[in-house]
Amino acid sequence: MPSVFIKTYGCQMNERDSEAVAAQLVAKGYAIAKSEANADVVLLNTCSVRDLAEQKAINKMRNLIGTARKDKPGQIVGFMGCMAQSRGQELIDKLPDVDLVLGTQKFHRAAEYIDELLAGTRKQIVDVAAEAKSEATIREHLLNGSAKTSVSAFVSIMQGCNQYCTFCIVPYTRGEERSRTIEDIVAECRELVGRGVREITLLGQIVTSYGKKEKRDAWQAALGAENSPLITHHSSLVSPFVQLLDAVHAIDGLERIRFTSPHPKGYGDDLVEAYARLPKLCESAHIPLQSGSDRLLKLMHRGYTREKFLGIVKKLRAAKPGIGITTDIIVGFPGETEEDFEQTLSLCREVQFDNAYIFKYSPRRDTPAAEMPDQVPQEIREERNHRLLDLVNEIAARKYDTFIGQQVQILVEGPSKKNAARYTGRTRCNRIVLFDGSARHQGQLMDVKIERTGSFTLYGDPAVVNL
Ligand code: 5AD
């Protein structure tokens, strides 16, 4: 039985795609290898969001080819995902020993192509074509992998993004927005819950735009049709995304719902109200800010202002006090002045994010920002990165400390990776809690009292609560 090893770079969507490819291969009789060294097939699921991520995967592939050709002659190596999509044949021109380049709309063809490569009926395969309905193909799960995946699962609800932020390569790697149907998604969630999953994270590049394109298309079709009875019944203030949340919420046995990544423009009152209305929707939100300067937000084509962003945070905190709010920020976007950067610092002070992921701007091919004037020198990007990181970490640490002495509900995922005597779970606001637990705790919702904090971890004591 041939074995496969998949190494994943980048975001949770990539993790999910890798899981679906692995599940597909397992269903065809492949084994999952523990490491690349003894695998018959090694796939790198790539990320293109910054140059560094691309370089890492390319270096890894160079390395693999060096060792594979020496120690394991028949080994098949391939790129899949975002970089495979945006570079295609170019990757083979650069690294002629690569056997497979599989784009983001072709994950479901992985097993078939690998069979052909292993059998020697084809020597090299590049497939990065668009494929209708590919958004509905990320469906299979491998719940017997790690302990965590049997408690908490990711479900892909849509593919692509039409926002075209000027810095971002995603519309070119993931294509136009395409959403699965609510029925299809709910069926997958139900099946997962039937297999013991208690928490589901709905995934997409811009989940708050879920179903918008399809809704527009349906409207247009209805308007075009004569005597259409649909029109009068179609006006709804609830966005398709919130309709999906409602439908998933209704699944018996599911305890928690999360989603990522949203866009700030998607936080209408319907979504804010959903937080107050749906008890399974966890009070945590990862809302990418990118910059605190209105001038930059405009250049980035983000479609909101600083004030609008602050308004969203205020409404969410009013609906759910204690909601965990995290964000993404880019420093050194072209034209960013010291003044613009200080606007970002001041917004972070004002919002007090629970955590923020900071990215140094990285020019991406074919994106408008890469051609913009006033590219910020590397040293200034570095310096701003450090200053913002200091501020964000200081705020995050202070917020962590406020948990000491509090009782929180956690969903227990399984043993901690570092220390198997410790078990790990997450609060509803998405913080990791470690405690002395055992296998019987896995998959349980339990209350613990927070005793102390570590770096980005809370330490809890279940006994204190149970007394
Ligand atoms: N340079 C740096 N960071 C980027 N991101 C997206 N594109 C770029 C880029 N060209 C960041 C954004 C996004 C996160 C996933 O990656 O902050 O939210």
Short mmCIF file of C-alpha atoms and ligand atoms in Angstrom, two decimals:
data_model
loop_
_atom_site.label_atom_id
_atom_site.label_comp_id
_atom_site.label_asym_id
_atom_site.label_seq_id
_atom_site.Cartn_x
_atom_site.Cartn_y
_atom_site.Cartn_z
CA MET A 1 0.00 0.00 0.00
CA PRO A 2 1.68 3.29 -1.03
CA SER A 3 2.07 5.94 1.65
CA VAL A 4 1.68 9.69 1.44
CA PHE A 5 2.99 12.60 3.49
CA ILE A 6 1.41 16.05 3.17
CA LYS A 7 3.12 19.15 4.51
CA THR A 8 0.90 22.19 4.83
CA TYR A 9 1.92 25.85 4.71
CA GLY A 10 -0.33 28.78 5.52
CA CYS A 11 -3.89 29.18 6.71
CA GLN A 12 -6.66 26.98 8.11
CA MET A 13 -8.20 26.70 4.66
CA ASN A 14 -4.99 25.01 3.54
CA GLU A 15 -5.08 22.70 6.57
CA ARG A 16 -8.60 21.74 5.63
CA ASP A 17 -7.71 21.14 1.97
CA SER A 18 -4.83 18.89 3.05
CA GLU A 19 -7.15 16.93 5.31
CA ALA A 20 -9.63 16.44 2.44
CA VAL A 21 -6.85 15.25 0.11
CA ALA A 22 -5.52 12.88 2.79
CA ALA A 23 -9.01 11.48 3.38
CA GLN A 24 -9.46 10.95 -0.35
CA LEU A 25 -6.16 9.05 -0.55
CA VAL A 26 -6.94 6.94 2.52
CA ALA A 27 -10.28 5.98 0.96
CA LYS A 28 -8.35 4.74 -2.07
CA GLY A 29 -6.12 2.55 0.09
CA TYR A 30 -3.15 4.84 0.70
CA ALA A 31 -1.51 5.01 4.12
CA ILE A 32 -0.57 8.29 5.81
CA ALA A 33 3.21 8.35 6.37
CA LYS A 34 4.61 9.76 9.62
CA SER A 35 7.40 11.60 7.86
CA GLU A 36 8.51 12.51 4.38
CA ALA A 37 11.58 10.28 4.56
CA ASN A 38 9.76 7.00 4.05
CA ALA A 39 6.74 8.19 2.10
CA ASP A 40 6.08 7.08 -1.46
CA VAL A 41 4.39 10.38 -2.19
CA VAL A 42 5.17 13.80 -0.69
CA LEU A 43 2.85 16.73 -1.33
CA LEU A 44 3.52 20.32 -0.30
CA ASN A 45 0.32 22.29 0.13
CA THR A 46 1.52 25.80 -0.48
CA CYS A 47 0.75 29.38 0.55
CA SER A 48 1.31 32.48 -1.59
CA VAL A 49 0.16 35.22 0.73
CA ARG A 50 3.72 36.42 1.32
CA ASP A 51 6.96 35.78 -0.51
CA LEU A 52 8.49 34.08 2.53
CA ALA A 53 5.84 31.33 2.47
CA GLU A 54 6.55 30.65 -1.20
CA GLN A 55 10.31 30.54 -0.65
CA LYS A 56 9.91 28.09 2.23
CA ALA A 57 7.97 25.64 0.05
CA ILE A 58 10.37 26.00 -2.87
CA ASN A 59 13.38 25.36 -0.62
CA LYS A 60 11.64 22.38 0.91
CA MET A 61 10.98 20.96 -2.54
CA ARG A 62 14.64 21.46 -3.56
CA ASN A 63 15.58 19.57 -0.45
CA LEU A 64 13.12 16.76 -1.12
CA ILE A 65 14.29 16.34 -4.67
CA GLY A 66 17.89 16.16 -3.45
CA THR A 67 17.15 13.40 -0.94
CA ALA A 68 14.31 11.66 -2.80
CA ARG A 69 16.34 11.06 -5.90
CA LYS A 70 19.20 9.70 -3.81
CA ASP A 71 17.50 7.63 -1.11
CA LYS A 72 14.09 6.83 -2.53
CA PRO A 73 14.22 6.81 -6.29
CA GLY A 74 10.55 6.20 -7.10
CA GLN A 75 9.22 8.87 -4.71
CA ILE A 76 6.57 11.15 -6.22
CA VAL A 77 6.77 14.82 -5.18
CA GLY A 78 4.21 17.51 -5.86
CA PHE A 79 3.04 21.04 -5.16
CA MET A 80 -0.60 21.74 -4.57
CA GLY A 81 -2.68 24.71 -3.43
CA CYS A 82 -2.13 28.43 -3.82
CA MET A 83 1.41 28.62 -5.19
CA ALA A 84 0.71 25.68 -7.48
CA GLN A 85 -2.28 27.63 -8.79
CA SER A 86 -0.55 30.96 -9.31
CA ARG A 87 2.69 29.57 -10.77
CA GLY A 88 1.58 26.39 -12.55
CA GLN A 89 3.96 25.19 -15.24
CA GLU A 90 6.54 27.75 -14.13
CA LEU A 91 7.26 25.55 -11.09
CA ILE A 92 8.18 22.64 -13.33
CA ASP A 93 10.33 24.88 -15.53
CA LYS A 94 12.18 25.88 -12.39
CA LEU A 95 12.26 22.42 -10.76
CA PRO A 96 11.96 19.84 -13.56
CA ASP A 97 11.96 16.91 -11.12
CA VAL A 98 8.59 17.88 -9.65
CA ASP A 99 5.98 15.31 -10.67
CA LEU A 100 2.71 17.05 -9.88
CA VAL A 101 1.38 20.62 -9.75
CA LEU A 102 -2.22 20.66 -8.56
CA GLY A 103 -4.24 23.89 -8.43
CA THR A 104 -6.82 25.03 -5.87
CA GLN A 105 -9.81 23.82 -7.90
CA LYS A 106 -8.34 20.35 -8.41
CA PHE A 107 -7.79 18.86 -4.96
CA HIS A 108 -10.41 16.19 -5.66
CA ARG A 109 -8.30 14.90 -8.55
CA ALA A 110 -5.25 14.23 -6.36
CA ALA A 111 -5.75 10.47 -5.89
CA GLU A 112 -6.41 9.83 -9.57
CA TYR A 113 -3.29 11.76 -10.65
CA ILE A 114 -1.07 10.14 -8.02
CA ASP A 115 -2.25 6.69 -9.14
CA GLU A 116 -1.21 7.55 -12.69
CA LEU A 117 2.17 8.90 -11.63
CA LEU A 118 2.91 5.86 -9.46
CA ALA A 119 1.85 3.49 -12.21
CA GLY A 120 4.09 5.37 -14.63
CA THR A 121 1.27 5.91 -17.14
CA ARG A 122 2.02 9.64 -16.92
CA LYS A 123 5.36 11.24 -16.17
CA GLN A 124 4.36 14.71 -15.03
CA ILE A 125 1.01 16.39 -14.41
CA VAL A 126 0.15 20.09 -14.19
CA ASP A 127 -3.53 20.85 -13.65
CA VAL A 128 -4.49 24.34 -12.59
CA ALA A 129 -7.63 24.77 -14.69
CA ALA A 130 -10.80 26.23 -13.24
CA GLU A 131 -13.52 23.68 -12.54
CA ALA A 132 -17.21 24.41 -12.04
CA LYS A 133 -18.58 23.18 -8.69
CA SER A 134 -15.11 22.56 -7.26
CA GLU A 135 -16.19 24.54 -4.18
CA ALA A 136 -18.32 21.56 -3.17
CA THR A 137 -15.50 19.02 -3.37
CA ILE A 138 -13.72 19.80 -0.08
CA ARG A 139 -15.95 17.44 1.85
CA GLU A 140 -14.15 14.36 3.19
CA HIS A 141 -12.73 14.32 6.72
CA LEU A 142 -10.10 12.28 8.53
CA LEU A 143 -11.44 12.27 12.05
CA ASN A 144 -9.19 9.50 13.26
CA GLY A 145 -6.11 11.69 12.86
CA SER A 146 -5.20 13.69 15.94
CA ALA A 147 -7.41 13.78 19.02
CA LYS A 148 -8.30 17.38 18.28
CA THR A 149 -9.81 16.60 14.90
CA SER A 150 -12.34 14.24 16.41
CA VAL A 151 -13.77 16.96 18.67
CA SER A 152 -13.48 20.00 16.49
CA ALA A 153 -13.74 20.06 12.70
CA PHE A 154 -13.41 22.58 9.90
CA VAL A 155 -15.99 22.81 7.15
CA SER A 156 -15.32 24.68 3.92
CA ILE A 157 -18.37 26.74 2.96
CA MET A 158 -17.07 28.74 0.01
CA GLN A 159 -14.06 29.33 -2.18
CA GLY A 160 -12.52 32.47 -3.58
CA CYS A 161 -12.76 36.18 -2.95
CA ASN A 162 -14.06 39.14 -4.99
CA GLN A 163 -12.84 41.88 -2.69
CA TYR A 164 -9.57 42.49 -4.57
CA CYS A 165 -7.67 44.18 -1.77
CA THR A 166 -4.74 45.77 -3.55
CA PHE A 167 -2.09 43.85 -1.57
CA CYS A 168 -3.69 40.42 -1.80
CA ILE A 169 -2.99 37.51 -4.12
CA VAL A 170 -5.94 35.40 -2.93
CA PRO A 171 -8.40 36.34 -5.73
CA TYR A 172 -5.80 35.06 -8.19
CA THR A 173 -5.02 31.84 -6.31
CA ARG A 174 -8.52 30.94 -5.16
CA GLY A 175 -10.61 32.47 -7.95
CA GLU A 176 -14.04 34.09 -7.86
CA GLU A 177 -16.37 33.65 -4.89
CA ARG A 178 -18.33 30.40 -5.13
CA SER A 179 -20.49 29.09 -2.29
CA ARG A 180 -21.80 25.67 -1.48
CA THR A 181 -25.49 25.31 -0.76
CA ILE A 182 -26.80 25.47 2.81
CA GLU A 183 -28.20 21.92 2.43
CA ASP A 184 -24.85 20.54 1.38
CA ILE A 185 -22.99 22.24 4.23
CA VAL A 186 -25.57 21.22 6.84
CA ALA A 187 -25.43 17.60 5.63
CA GLU A 188 -21.66 17.57 6.10
CA CYS A 189 -21.95 19.15 9.56
CA ARG A 190 -24.62 16.65 10.60
CA GLU A 191 -22.43 13.77 9.52
CA LEU A 192 -19.52 15.17 11.53
CA VAL A 193 -21.67 15.57 14.62
CA GLY A 194 -22.82 11.99 14.13
CA ARG A 195 -19.15 10.98 14.29
CA GLY A 196 -18.57 12.79 17.59
CA VAL A 197 -17.61 16.31 16.50
CA ARG A 198 -18.86 18.96 18.93
CA GLU A 199 -17.39 22.15 17.48
CA ILE A 200 -17.44 23.28 13.85
CA THR A 201 -15.50 26.14 12.30
CA LEU A 202 -16.97 27.35 9.03
CA LEU A 203 -14.19 28.26 6.63
CA GLY A 204 -13.70 30.44 3.61
CA GLN A 205 -11.53 33.23 2.28
CA ILE A 206 -14.31 35.76 2.98
CA VAL A 207 -17.09 33.91 4.81
CA THR A 208 -19.25 36.98 5.37
CA SER A 209 -19.78 37.11 1.58
CA TYR A 210 -21.14 33.56 1.68
CA GLY A 211 -23.94 33.05 -0.86
CA LYS A 212 -24.01 36.70 -1.99
CA LYS A 213 -23.12 36.03 -5.58
CA GLU A 214 -25.60 33.17 -5.80
CA LYS A 215 -28.31 35.35 -4.26
CA ARG A 216 -27.61 38.10 -6.82
CA ASP A 217 -27.69 35.58 -9.65
CA ALA A 218 -31.00 34.16 -8.41
CA TRP A 219 -32.45 37.66 -8.25
CA GLN A 220 -31.32 38.44 -11.74
CA ALA A 221 -32.79 35.21 -13.03
CA ALA A 222 -36.04 35.93 -11.22
CA LEU A 223 -36.22 39.47 -12.55
CA GLY A 224 -35.59 38.20 -16.03
CA ALA A 225 -38.32 35.58 -15.81
CA GLU A 226 -41.85 36.57 -16.66
CA ASN A 227 -44.46 36.53 -13.88
CA SER A 228 -41.91 35.31 -11.40
CA PRO A 229 -43.55 34.66 -8.05
CA LEU A 230 -40.12 34.60 -6.41
CA ILE A 231 -39.61 38.32 -6.35
CA THR A 232 -42.10 39.26 -3.67
CA HIS A 233 -40.84 36.55 -1.32
CA HIS A 234 -37.15 37.20 -1.68
CA SER A 235 -36.57 40.38 0.25
CA SER A 236 -34.70 39.43 3.36
CA LEU A 237 -32.61 41.49 5.72
CA VAL A 238 -30.77 38.43 6.88
CA SER A 239 -27.66 37.76 4.83
CA PRO A 240 -27.09 34.29 3.40
CA PHE A 241 -24.19 33.87 5.84
CA VAL A 242 -26.44 34.43 8.85
CA GLN A 243 -29.03 32.11 7.31
CA LEU A 244 -26.29 29.49 7.16
CA LEU A 245 -25.36 30.13 10.80
CA ASP A 246 -29.01 29.60 11.75
CA ALA A 247 -29.18 26.35 9.81
CA VAL A 248 -25.97 24.97 11.34
CA HIS A 249 -27.07 26.13 14.77
CA ALA A 250 -30.17 23.94 14.52
CA ILE A 251 -28.10 20.73 14.39
CA ASP A 252 -28.71 18.68 17.54
CA GLY A 253 -25.58 17.57 19.33
CA LEU A 254 -23.43 20.38 17.95
CA GLU A 255 -22.18 22.52 20.84
CA ARG A 256 -20.10 25.26 19.33
CA ILE A 257 -19.85 27.20 16.06
CA ARG A 258 -17.00 29.42 14.90
CA PHE A 259 -16.06 30.89 11.53
CA THR A 260 -13.05 32.37 9.77
CA SER A 261 -12.19 34.63 7.97
CA PRO A 262 -14.81 37.33 7.81
CA HIS A 263 -14.50 40.82 6.29
CA PRO A 264 -15.44 43.84 8.43
CA LYS A 265 -17.97 44.94 5.81
CA GLY A 266 -19.89 41.73 6.58
CA TYR A 267 -20.65 42.74 10.19
CA GLY A 268 -24.14 44.05 9.59
CA ASP A 269 -26.69 44.15 12.38
CA ASP A 270 -27.91 40.68 11.39
CA LEU A 271 -24.52 39.16 12.19
CA VAL A 272 -24.08 41.17 15.38
CA GLU A 273 -27.54 40.06 16.50
CA ALA A 274 -26.67 36.47 15.65
CA TYR A 275 -24.02 36.57 18.37
CA ALA A 276 -26.63 37.57 20.92
CA ARG A 277 -29.27 35.21 19.57
CA LEU A 278 -27.39 31.96 18.89
CA PRO A 279 -25.97 30.36 22.03
CA LYS A 280 -23.75 27.94 20.09
CA LEU A 281 -22.00 30.78 18.25
CA CYS A 282 -18.86 31.28 20.30
CA GLU A 283 -18.01 34.78 21.44
CA SER A 284 -14.86 35.13 19.43
CA ALA A 285 -14.19 37.02 16.23
CA HIS A 286 -11.10 37.29 14.07
CA ILE A 287 -11.70 40.53 12.16
CA PRO A 288 -8.85 41.56 9.85
CA LEU A 289 -8.14 45.27 10.28
CA GLN A 290 -5.02 45.66 8.07
CA SER A 291 -4.51 49.34 8.97
CA GLY A 292 -5.81 52.03 11.31
CA SER A 293 -5.34 54.80 8.75
CA ASP A 294 -8.29 55.76 6.54
CA ARG A 295 -5.92 56.88 3.82
CA LEU A 296 -4.30 53.45 3.73
CA LEU A 297 -7.57 51.55 4.06
CA LYS A 298 -8.66 53.32 0.89
CA LEU A 299 -5.42 52.52 -0.94
CA MET A 300 -5.81 48.91 0.19
CA HIS A 301 -9.38 48.83 -1.17
CA ARG A 302 -10.74 47.59 2.12
CA GLY A 303 -14.13 49.27 1.89
CA TYR A 304 -14.42 50.58 5.48
CA THR A 305 -13.04 53.35 7.65
CA ARG A 306 -11.38 53.34 11.04
CA GLU A 307 -14.60 54.66 12.54
CA LYS A 308 -16.65 51.91 10.95
CA PHE A 309 -14.27 49.29 12.33
CA LEU A 310 -14.46 50.79 15.81
CA GLY A 311 -18.25 50.81 15.52
CA ILE A 312 -18.27 47.06 14.76
CA VAL A 313 -16.12 46.27 17.79
CA LYS A 314 -18.36 48.38 19.99
CA LYS A 315 -21.52 46.66 18.76
CA LEU A 316 -20.02 43.20 19.19
CA ARG A 317 -18.89 43.95 22.73
CA ALA A 318 -22.32 45.32 23.54
CA ALA A 319 -23.92 42.12 22.18
CA LYS A 320 -21.40 39.79 23.88
CA PRO A 321 -19.30 41.29 26.65
CA GLY A 322 -16.07 39.35 26.93
CA ILE A 323 -16.00 38.46 23.23
CA GLY A 324 -12.43 37.63 22.15
CA ILE A 325 -11.41 39.86 19.26
CA THR A 326 -8.30 39.19 17.20
CA THR A 327 -7.06 40.73 13.98
CA ASP A 328 -4.52 40.83 11.14
CA ILE A 329 -2.48 43.96 10.45
CA ILE A 330 -0.07 44.78 7.64
CA VAL A 331 2.82 47.16 8.33
CA GLY A 332 4.79 48.92 5.61
CA PHE A 333 2.09 48.96 2.94
CA PRO A 334 3.28 51.22 0.05
CA GLY A 335 3.03 54.88 1.01
CA GLU A 336 2.58 54.18 4.73
CA THR A 337 3.93 57.23 6.58
CA GLU A 338 4.89 57.43 10.23
CA GLU A 339 1.59 59.21 10.77
CA ASP A 340 -0.40 56.41 9.12
CA PHE A 341 1.43 53.87 11.24
CA GLU A 342 0.67 55.83 14.40
CA GLN A 343 -3.01 55.65 13.45
CA THR A 344 -2.66 51.86 13.53
CA LEU A 345 -0.95 52.01 16.93
CA SER A 346 -3.65 54.27 18.32
CA LEU A 347 -6.43 52.05 16.98
CA CYS A 348 -4.83 49.03 18.66
CA ARG A 349 -4.69 50.94 21.94
CA GLU A 350 -8.33 51.87 21.53
CA VAL A 351 -9.63 48.42 20.60
CA GLN A 352 -7.38 46.36 22.91
CA PHE A 353 -7.26 43.28 20.70
CA ASP A 354 -6.91 39.95 22.45
CA ASN A 355 -4.25 39.15 19.90
CA ALA A 356 -3.10 40.43 16.52
CA TYR A 357 -1.15 38.79 13.72
CA ILE A 358 1.22 41.31 12.21
CA PHE A 359 2.53 40.96 8.67
CA LYS A 360 5.29 42.93 7.01
CA TYR A 361 4.00 43.99 3.61
CA SER A 362 5.27 41.66 0.89
CA PRO A 363 4.73 42.70 -2.75
CA ARG A 364 2.78 40.04 -4.65
CA ARG A 365 2.89 39.63 -8.39
CA ASP A 366 -0.01 41.03 -10.41
CA THR A 367 -1.43 42.90 -7.41
CA PRO A 368 -1.91 46.68 -7.76
CA ALA A 369 -0.01 47.50 -4.55
CA ALA A 370 3.17 45.92 -5.92
CA GLU A 371 3.23 48.69 -8.55
CA MET A 372 2.35 51.54 -6.20
CA PRO A 373 4.86 54.34 -5.61
CA ASP A 374 6.62 54.88 -2.28
CA GLN A 375 7.35 51.28 -1.38
CA VAL A 376 8.47 51.32 2.25
CA PRO A 377 12.13 50.38 2.85
CA GLN A 378 12.67 46.98 4.44
CA GLU A 379 14.26 48.44 7.60
CA ILE A 380 11.21 50.59 8.23
CA ARG A 381 8.90 47.60 7.75
CA GLU A 382 11.01 45.72 10.31
CA GLU A 383 11.03 48.58 12.75
CA ARG A 384 7.25 49.10 12.56
CA ASN A 385 6.72 45.38 12.92
CA HIS A 386 8.66 45.42 16.20
CA ARG A 387 6.95 48.48 17.57
CA LEU A 388 3.48 47.13 16.82
CA LEU A 389 4.35 43.68 18.11
CA ASP A 390 5.53 45.18 21.43
CA LEU A 391 2.26 47.05 21.83
CA VAL A 392 0.05 44.14 20.80
CA ASN A 393 1.88 41.70 23.10
CA GLU A 394 1.71 44.06 26.05
CA ILE A 395 -2.06 44.45 25.61
CA ALA A 396 -2.54 40.70 25.04
CA ALA A 397 -0.58 39.80 28.19
CA ARG A 398 -2.62 42.23 30.25
CA LYS A 399 -5.83 40.73 28.90
CA TYR A 400 -4.60 37.22 29.68
CA ASP A 401 -3.98 38.21 33.28
CA THR A 402 -7.61 39.28 33.71
CA PHE A 403 -8.57 35.60 33.41
CA ILE A 404 -6.81 34.61 36.62
CA GLY A 405 -9.39 33.53 39.18
CA GLN A 406 -12.17 33.34 36.60
CA GLN A 407 -14.28 30.29 35.87
CA VAL A 408 -14.49 29.47 32.15
CA GLN A 409 -16.12 26.78 30.05
CA ILE A 410 -13.75 24.78 27.87
CA LEU A 411 -14.22 22.12 25.21
CA VAL A 412 -11.51 19.54 25.81
CA GLU A 413 -9.66 18.63 22.61
CA GLY A 414 -7.16 16.05 23.88
CA PRO A 415 -3.69 15.64 25.35
CA SER A 416 -1.33 18.56 24.96
CA LYS A 417 1.35 18.02 22.32
CA LYS A 418 4.19 18.98 24.64
CA ASN A 419 3.14 17.15 27.78
CA ALA A 420 0.75 14.20 27.48
CA ALA A 421 -0.25 14.39 31.17
CA ARG A 422 -1.79 17.77 30.43
CA TYR A 423 -4.98 18.12 28.50
CA THR A 424 -5.87 21.04 26.31
CA GLY A 425 -9.14 22.78 25.61
CA ARG A 426 -10.42 26.11 24.37
CA THR A 427 -12.61 28.70 25.96
CA ARG A 428 -15.57 30.00 23.98
CA CYS A 429 -13.52 33.13 23.33
CA ASN A 430 -10.89 30.86 21.76
CA ARG A 431 -8.13 30.84 24.35
CA ILE A 432 -6.14 27.70 24.99
CA VAL A 433 -6.41 26.25 28.50
CA LEU A 434 -4.14 23.50 29.86
CA PHE A 435 -5.10 21.38 32.85
CA ASP A 436 -4.20 18.03 34.44
CA GLY A 437 -6.67 15.78 32.69
CA SER A 438 -7.18 12.31 31.31
CA ALA A 439 -8.76 10.57 28.33
CA ARG A 440 -12.21 10.67 29.93
CA HIS A 441 -12.19 14.47 29.60
CA GLN A 442 -11.74 14.42 25.84
CA GLY A 443 -14.70 15.89 23.97
CA GLN A 444 -16.26 17.15 27.22
CA LEU A 445 -17.47 20.64 27.90
CA MET A 446 -16.25 21.47 31.38
CA ASP A 447 -15.78 24.39 33.71
CA VAL A 448 -12.33 25.18 35.00
CA LYS A 449 -10.92 27.88 37.19
CA ILE A 450 -7.95 29.76 35.75
CA GLU A 451 -5.02 29.71 38.13
CA ARG A 452 -2.20 31.25 36.15
CA THR A 453 -1.13 32.31 32.67
CA GLY A 454 1.74 31.32 30.37
CA SER A 455 2.59 32.85 27.03
CA PHE A 456 -0.67 32.66 25.10
CA THR A 457 -1.92 29.87 27.39
CA LEU A 458 -4.09 29.72 30.48
CA TYR A 459 -3.65 27.07 33.18
CA GLY A 460 -6.87 25.82 34.71
CA ASP A 461 -7.92 23.63 37.59
CA PRO A 462 -11.09 21.57 37.10
CA ALA A 463 -11.06 20.31 40.70
CA VAL A 464 -11.54 23.77 42.13
CA VAL A 465 -14.82 24.10 40.29
CA ASN A 466 -16.11 20.65 41.11
CA LEU A 467 -15.67 21.02 44.86
N1 5AD B 1 1.85 41.23 2.45
C1 5AD B 1 1.77 41.04 3.79
N2 5AD B 1 0.72 40.52 4.40
C2 5AD B 1 -0.32 40.14 3.63
N3 5AD B 1 -1.50 39.59 3.94
C3 5AD B 1 -2.18 39.37 2.81
N4 5AD B 1 -1.47 39.78 1.75
C4 5AD B 1 -0.31 40.27 2.23
C5 5AD B 1 0.84 40.85 1.64
N5 5AD B 1 0.93 41.04 0.33
C6 5AD B 1 -1.92 39.32 5.33
C7 5AD B 1 -3.23 40.06 5.65
C8 5AD B 1 -4.22 38.94 5.70
C9 5AD B 1 -3.36 37.80 6.22
C10 5AD B 1 -3.92 36.44 6.03
O1 5AD B 1 -2.17 37.96 5.49
O2 5AD B 1 -3.11 40.69 6.91
O3 5AD B 1 -5.32 39.22 6.55
#
